[in-house]
mmCIF file with all atom_site columns, C-alpha atoms in Angstrom:
data_model
loop_
_atom_site.group_PDB
_atom_site.id
_atom_site.type_symbol
_atom_site.label_atom_id
_atom_site.label_alt_id
_atom_site.label_comp_id
_atom_site.label_asym_id
_atom_site.label_entity_id
_atom_site.label_seq_id
_atom_site.pdbx_PDB_ins_code
_atom_site.Cartn_x
_atom_site.Cartn_y
_atom_site.Cartn_z
_atom_site.occupancy
_atom_site.B_iso_or_equiv
_atom_site.pdbx_formal_charge
_atom_site.auth_seq_id
_atom_site.auth_comp_id
_atom_site.auth_asym_id
_atom_site.auth_atom_id
_atom_site.pdbx_PDB_model_num
ATOM 1   C CA . MET A 1 1   ? 4.571   23.987  5.851   1.00 88.00 ? 503 MET A CA 1
ATOM 2   C CA . ILE A 1 2   ? 4.233   21.485  3.020   1.00 93.00 ? 504 ILE A CA 1
ATOM 3   C CA . PRO A 1 3   ? 4.500   17.909  4.332   1.00 93.00 ? 505 PRO A CA 1
ATOM 4   C CA . VAL A 1 4   ? 7.228   15.699  2.884   1.00 92.00 ? 506 VAL A CA 1
ATOM 5   C CA . GLY A 1 5   ? 6.211   12.168  2.005   1.00 95.00 ? 507 GLY A CA 1
ATOM 6   C CA . LEU A 1 6   ? 8.495   9.226   1.395   1.00 95.00 ? 508 LEU A CA 1
ATOM 7   C CA . THR A 1 7   ? 7.604   6.147   -0.621  1.00 96.00 ? 509 THR A CA 1
ATOM 8   C CA . LEU A 1 8   ? 8.540   3.008   1.275   1.00 97.00 ? 510 LEU A CA 1
ATOM 9   C CA . GLN A 1 9   ? 9.974   0.595   -1.265  1.00 96.00 ? 511 GLN A CA 1
ATOM 10  C CA . PRO A 1 10  ? 9.693   -3.113  -0.429  1.00 95.00 ? 512 PRO A CA 1
ATOM 11  C CA . ASP A 1 11  ? 13.448  -3.519  -0.692  1.00 96.00 ? 513 ASP A CA 1
ATOM 12  C CA . ALA A 1 12  ? 15.625  -4.326  2.328   1.00 96.00 ? 514 ALA A CA 1
ATOM 13  C CA . ALA A 1 13  ? 18.712  -2.508  0.980   1.00 97.00 ? 515 ALA A CA 1
ATOM 14  C CA . PHE A 1 14  ? 16.665  0.653   0.289   1.00 97.00 ? 516 PHE A CA 1
ATOM 15  C CA . LEU A 1 15  ? 15.097  0.579   3.750   1.00 97.00 ? 517 LEU A CA 1
ATOM 16  C CA . ASP A 1 16  ? 18.400  -0.050  5.509   1.00 97.00 ? 518 ASP A CA 1
ATOM 17  C CA . LEU A 1 17  ? 20.180  2.693   3.576   1.00 97.00 ? 519 LEU A CA 1
ATOM 18  C CA . LEU A 1 18  ? 17.454  5.256   4.307   1.00 96.00 ? 520 LEU A CA 1
ATOM 19  C CA . ALA A 1 19  ? 16.530  4.117   7.840   1.00 95.00 ? 521 ALA A CA 1
ATOM 20  C CA . GLU A 1 20  ? 17.561  7.398   9.461   1.00 95.00 ? 522 GLU A CA 1
ATOM 21  C CA . VAL A 1 21  ? 15.870  9.529   6.808   1.00 95.00 ? 523 VAL A CA 1
ATOM 22  C CA . ILE A 1 22  ? 12.677  7.488   7.066   1.00 96.00 ? 524 ILE A CA 1
ATOM 23  C CA . LEU A 1 23  ? 12.462  8.066   10.811  1.00 94.00 ? 525 LEU A CA 1
ATOM 24  C CA . ARG A 1 24  ? 13.774  11.638  10.909  1.00 95.00 ? 526 ARG A CA 1
ATOM 25  C CA . ASP A 1 25  ? 12.650  13.476  7.778   1.00 95.00 ? 527 ASP A CA 1
ATOM 26  C CA . ALA A 1 26  ? 9.386   12.049  6.457   1.00 95.00 ? 528 ALA A CA 1
ATOM 27  C CA . ASP A 1 27  ? 6.104   13.628  7.517   1.00 96.00 ? 529 ASP A CA 1
ATOM 28  C CA . TYR A 1 28  ? 4.126   10.751  6.013   1.00 97.00 ? 530 TYR A CA 1
ATOM 29  C CA . TYR A 1 29  ? 4.750   7.467   4.193   1.00 98.00 ? 531 TYR A CA 1
ATOM 30  C CA . GLU A 1 30  ? 3.425   6.045   0.941   1.00 97.00 ? 532 GLU A CA 1
ATOM 31  C CA . VAL A 1 31  ? 3.079   2.340   0.238   1.00 97.00 ? 533 VAL A CA 1
ATOM 32  C CA . ALA A 1 32  ? 1.781   0.254   -2.648  1.00 95.00 ? 534 ALA A CA 1
ATOM 33  C CA . PRO A 1 33  ? -0.453  -2.136  -0.670  1.00 94.00 ? 535 PRO A CA 1
ATOM 34  C CA . GLU A 1 34  ? -0.100  -5.082  -3.042  1.00 91.00 ? 536 GLU A CA 1
ATOM 35  C CA . THR A 1 35  ? 3.686   -5.078  -2.515  1.00 93.00 ? 537 THR A CA 1
ATOM 36  C CA . LEU A 1 36  ? 2.978   -5.879  1.141   1.00 95.00 ? 538 LEU A CA 1
ATOM 37  C CA . TRP A 1 37  ? 1.204   -9.135  0.340   1.00 94.00 ? 539 TRP A CA 1
ATOM 38  C CA . ARG A 1 38  ? 2.397   -12.632 -0.367  1.00 91.00 ? 540 ARG A CA 1
ATOM 39  C CA . VAL A 1 39  ? 0.356   -14.658 -2.839  1.00 86.00 ? 541 VAL A CA 1
ATOM 40  C CA . PRO A 1 40  ? 0.952   -18.368 -2.291  1.00 83.00 ? 542 PRO A CA 1
ATOM 41  C CA . ASP A 1 41  ? -0.964  -19.470 -5.398  1.00 79.00 ? 543 ASP A CA 1
ATOM 42  C CA . ALA A 1 42  ? -1.646  -18.201 -8.911  1.00 74.00 ? 544 ALA A CA 1
ATOM 43  C CA . ALA A 1 43  ? -5.362  -17.773 -8.189  1.00 71.00 ? 545 ALA A CA 1
ATOM 44  C CA . GLU A 1 44  ? -4.613  -15.145 -5.508  1.00 73.00 ? 546 GLU A CA 1
ATOM 45  C CA . ALA A 1 45  ? -6.989  -17.073 -3.254  1.00 78.00 ? 547 ALA A CA 1
ATOM 46  C CA . ASP A 1 46  ? -5.229  -15.899 -0.103  1.00 85.00 ? 548 ASP A CA 1
ATOM 47  C CA . LEU A 1 47  ? -3.476  -12.512 0.080   1.00 90.00 ? 549 LEU A CA 1
ATOM 48  C CA . GLN A 1 48  ? -1.188  -12.894 3.080   1.00 92.00 ? 550 GLN A CA 1
ATOM 49  C CA . GLU A 1 49  ? 0.926   -10.256 4.797   1.00 95.00 ? 551 GLU A CA 1
ATOM 50  C CA . ASN A 1 50  ? 4.597   -10.506 3.862   1.00 95.00 ? 552 ASN A CA 1
ATOM 51  C CA . GLY A 1 51  ? 7.708   -9.426  5.778   1.00 96.00 ? 553 GLY A CA 1
ATOM 52  C CA . PHE A 1 52  ? 7.547   -5.854  4.476   1.00 97.00 ? 554 PHE A CA 1
ATOM 53  C CA . HIS A 1 53  ? 3.971   -5.589  5.732   1.00 97.00 ? 555 HIS A CA 1
ATOM 54  C CA . ARG A 1 54  ? 5.188   -6.496  9.216   1.00 96.00 ? 556 ARG A CA 1
ATOM 55  C CA . ARG A 1 55  ? 8.119   -4.081  8.955   1.00 96.00 ? 557 ARG A CA 1
ATOM 56  C CA . PHE A 1 56  ? 5.934   -1.162  7.830   1.00 98.00 ? 558 PHE A CA 1
ATOM 57  C CA . ALA A 1 57  ? 3.231   -1.969  10.412  1.00 97.00 ? 559 ALA A CA 1
ATOM 58  C CA . GLU A 1 58  ? 5.900   -1.700  13.106  1.00 96.00 ? 560 GLU A CA 1
ATOM 59  C CA . LEU A 1 59  ? 7.013   1.643   11.622  1.00 97.00 ? 561 LEU A CA 1
ATOM 60  C CA . ALA A 1 60  ? 3.385   2.834   11.727  1.00 96.00 ? 562 ALA A CA 1
ATOM 61  C CA . ARG A 1 61  ? 3.133   1.893   15.403  1.00 95.00 ? 563 ARG A CA 1
ATOM 62  C CA . ARG A 1 62  ? 6.505   3.439   16.321  1.00 93.00 ? 564 ARG A CA 1
ATOM 63  C CA . SER A 1 63  ? 6.292   6.652   14.325  1.00 94.00 ? 565 SER A CA 1
ATOM 64  C CA . ASP A 1 64  ? 2.567   7.409   14.556  1.00 92.00 ? 566 ASP A CA 1
ATOM 65  C CA . ARG A 1 65  ? 2.947   9.141   11.181  1.00 96.00 ? 567 ARG A CA 1
ATOM 66  C CA . PRO A 1 66  ? 0.238   8.977   8.538   1.00 96.00 ? 568 PRO A CA 1
ATOM 67  C CA . PHE A 1 67  ? 0.326   6.578   5.609   1.00 98.00 ? 569 PHE A CA 1
ATOM 68  C CA . VAL A 1 68  ? -1.125  6.964   2.135   1.00 97.00 ? 570 VAL A CA 1
ATOM 69  C CA . ALA A 1 69  ? -1.587  4.173   -0.379  1.00 96.00 ? 571 ALA A CA 1
ATOM 70  C CA . HIS A 1 70  ? -1.128  4.002   -4.129  1.00 93.00 ? 572 HIS A CA 1
ATOM 71  C CA . GLY A 1 71  ? -2.198  0.746   -5.714  1.00 89.00 ? 573 GLY A CA 1
ATOM 72  C CA . VAL A 1 72  ? -0.894  -0.404  -9.067  1.00 84.00 ? 574 VAL A CA 1
ATOM 73  C CA . GLY A 1 73  ? -2.464  -3.796  -9.672  1.00 78.00 ? 575 GLY A CA 1
ATOM 74  C CA . TRP A 1 74  ? -6.054  -3.957  -8.468  1.00 74.00 ? 576 TRP A CA 1
ATOM 75  C CA . SER A 1 75  ? -7.700  -3.307  -11.844 1.00 69.00 ? 577 SER A CA 1
ATOM 76  C CA . LEU A 1 76  ? -10.228 -1.034  -10.216 1.00 69.00 ? 578 LEU A CA 1
ATOM 77  C CA . GLY A 1 77  ? -11.797 -0.013  -13.529 1.00 68.00 ? 579 GLY A CA 1
ATOM 78  C CA . GLY A 1 78  ? -12.701 -3.563  -14.533 1.00 67.00 ? 580 GLY A CA 1
ATOM 79  C CA . ALA A 1 79  ? -16.227 -4.631  -13.644 1.00 69.00 ? 581 ALA A CA 1
ATOM 80  C CA . SER A 1 80  ? -16.210 -8.093  -15.132 1.00 72.00 ? 582 SER A CA 1
ATOM 81  C CA . ALA A 1 81  ? -18.222 -10.690 -13.215 1.00 76.00 ? 583 ALA A CA 1
ATOM 82  C CA . ALA A 1 82  ? -15.278 -13.035 -13.769 1.00 74.00 ? 584 ALA A CA 1
ATOM 83  C CA . ASP A 1 83  ? -13.167 -10.685 -11.649 1.00 76.00 ? 585 ASP A CA 1
ATOM 84  C CA . ALA A 1 84  ? -15.647 -10.448 -8.735  1.00 81.00 ? 586 ALA A CA 1
ATOM 85  C CA . GLY A 1 85  ? -13.811 -12.938 -6.524  1.00 83.00 ? 587 GLY A CA 1
ATOM 86  C CA . ARG A 1 86  ? -10.463 -11.204 -7.032  1.00 82.00 ? 588 ARG A CA 1
ATOM 87  C CA . ARG A 1 87  ? -12.038 -7.798  -6.306  1.00 83.00 ? 589 ARG A CA 1
ATOM 88  C CA . ALA A 1 88  ? -13.536 -9.152  -3.085  1.00 87.00 ? 590 ALA A CA 1
ATOM 89  C CA . ARG A 1 89  ? -10.190 -10.597 -1.959  1.00 88.00 ? 591 ARG A CA 1
ATOM 90  C CA . TRP A 1 90  ? -8.343  -7.337  -2.735  1.00 88.00 ? 592 TRP A CA 1
ATOM 91  C CA . LEU A 1 91  ? -10.978 -5.248  -0.941  1.00 90.00 ? 593 LEU A CA 1
ATOM 92  C CA . ALA A 1 92  ? -10.705 -7.511  2.109   1.00 93.00 ? 594 ALA A CA 1
ATOM 93  C CA . ALA A 1 93  ? -6.904  -7.117  2.119   1.00 94.00 ? 595 ALA A CA 1
ATOM 94  C CA . LEU A 1 94  ? -7.193  -3.344  1.679   1.00 94.00 ? 596 LEU A CA 1
ATOM 95  C CA . ARG A 1 95  ? -9.671  -3.137  4.572   1.00 95.00 ? 597 ARG A CA 1
ATOM 96  C CA . ARG A 1 96  ? -7.285  -5.170  6.731   1.00 95.00 ? 598 ARG A CA 1
ATOM 97  C CA . ASP A 1 97  ? -4.394  -2.869  5.771   1.00 96.00 ? 599 ASP A CA 1
ATOM 98  C CA . HIS A 1 98  ? -6.434  0.273   6.331   1.00 96.00 ? 600 HIS A CA 1
ATOM 99  C CA . ALA A 1 99  ? -7.143  -0.879  9.889   1.00 96.00 ? 601 ALA A CA 1
ATOM 100 C CA . ILE A 1 100 ? -3.381  -1.126  10.479  1.00 96.00 ? 602 ILE A CA 1
ATOM 101 C CA . PHE A 1 101 ? -2.029  1.829   8.478   1.00 97.00 ? 603 PHE A CA 1
ATOM 102 C CA . ARG A 1 102 ? -5.045  4.192   8.688   1.00 95.00 ? 604 ARG A CA 1
ATOM 103 C CA . PHE A 1 103 ? -4.493  5.387   5.096   1.00 96.00 ? 605 PHE A CA 1
ATOM 104 C CA . ARG A 1 104 ? -5.230  9.099   4.725   1.00 96.00 ? 606 ARG A CA 1
ATOM 105 C CA . TRP A 1 105 ? -6.106  8.347   1.120   1.00 92.00 ? 607 TRP A CA 1
ATOM 106 C CA . TYR A 1 106 ? -5.858  5.625   -1.485  1.00 91.00 ? 608 TYR A CA 1
ATOM 107 C CA . THR A 1 107 ? -5.192  6.118   -5.182  1.00 89.00 ? 609 THR A CA 1
ATOM 108 C CA . ASP A 1 108 ? -5.047  3.417   -7.811  1.00 85.00 ? 610 ASP A CA 1
ATOM 109 C CA . ASP A 1 109 ? -4.051  3.123   -11.438 1.00 77.00 ? 611 ASP A CA 1
ATOM 110 C CA . GLU A 1 110 ? -6.901  1.511   -13.307 1.00 64.00 ? 612 GLU A CA 1
ATOM 111 C CA . ALA A 1 111 ? -5.067  -1.431  -14.832 1.00 54.00 ? 613 ALA A CA 1
ATOM 112 C CA . THR A 1 112 ? -7.327  -3.144  -17.344 1.00 51.00 ? 614 THR A CA 1
ATOM 113 C CA . PRO A 1 113 ? -5.193  -3.773  -20.422 1.00 42.00 ? 615 PRO A CA 1
ATOM 114 C CA . ARG A 1 114 ? -7.801  -2.673  -22.972 1.00 35.00 ? 616 ARG A CA 1
ATOM 115 C CA . SER A 1 115 ? -8.011  0.924   -21.738 1.00 37.00 ? 617 SER A CA 1
ATOM 116 C CA . ARG A 1 116 ? -5.709  3.790   -20.885 1.00 42.00 ? 618 ARG A CA 1
ATOM 117 C CA . ALA A 1 117 ? -4.564  4.348   -17.300 1.00 42.00 ? 619 ALA A CA 1
ATOM 118 C CA . LEU A 1 118 ? -6.994  6.269   -15.123 1.00 46.00 ? 620 LEU A CA 1
ATOM 119 C CA . ALA A 1 119 ? -6.040  7.617   -11.713 1.00 49.00 ? 621 ALA A CA 1
ATOM 120 C CA . LEU A 1 120 ? -8.757  7.481   -9.069  1.00 49.00 ? 622 LEU A CA 1
ATOM 121 C CA . SER A 1 121 ? -8.675  8.821   -5.516  1.00 49.00 ? 623 SER A CA 1
ATOM 122 C CA . PHE A 1 122 ? -10.670 7.887   -2.449  1.00 49.00 ? 624 PHE A CA 1
ATOM 123 C CA . ARG A 1 123 ? -10.357 9.799   0.805   1.00 51.00 ? 625 ARG A CA 1
ATOM 124 C CA . GLY A 1 124 ? -10.739 7.823   4.012   1.00 48.00 ? 626 GLY A CA 1
#
């Protein structure tokens, strides 16, 4: 059997409309971790869990189904020293989320503007 995954969009109307399908039909869930964070300042000094994070964490506890993650804003391919603090904050948030969602894998689009997109995968 090929497992069926469902991307959990951080959108209340989407989640309400598909609530039954999410619980009944999905074998695993996909999230974009950065859509589960609230950033109270432009410097991204504190990546806090938002309401969708809490909602999906409850789904993880209730369903006991696996989660996978696909990031779209980390800028994984950039190695600038100027970005070291941001990288450290994102890694800390990803570690925190991994402890909750137990990601089976994480992929990310390398998002530095001066290069083409590069997909990278890490298995947990």
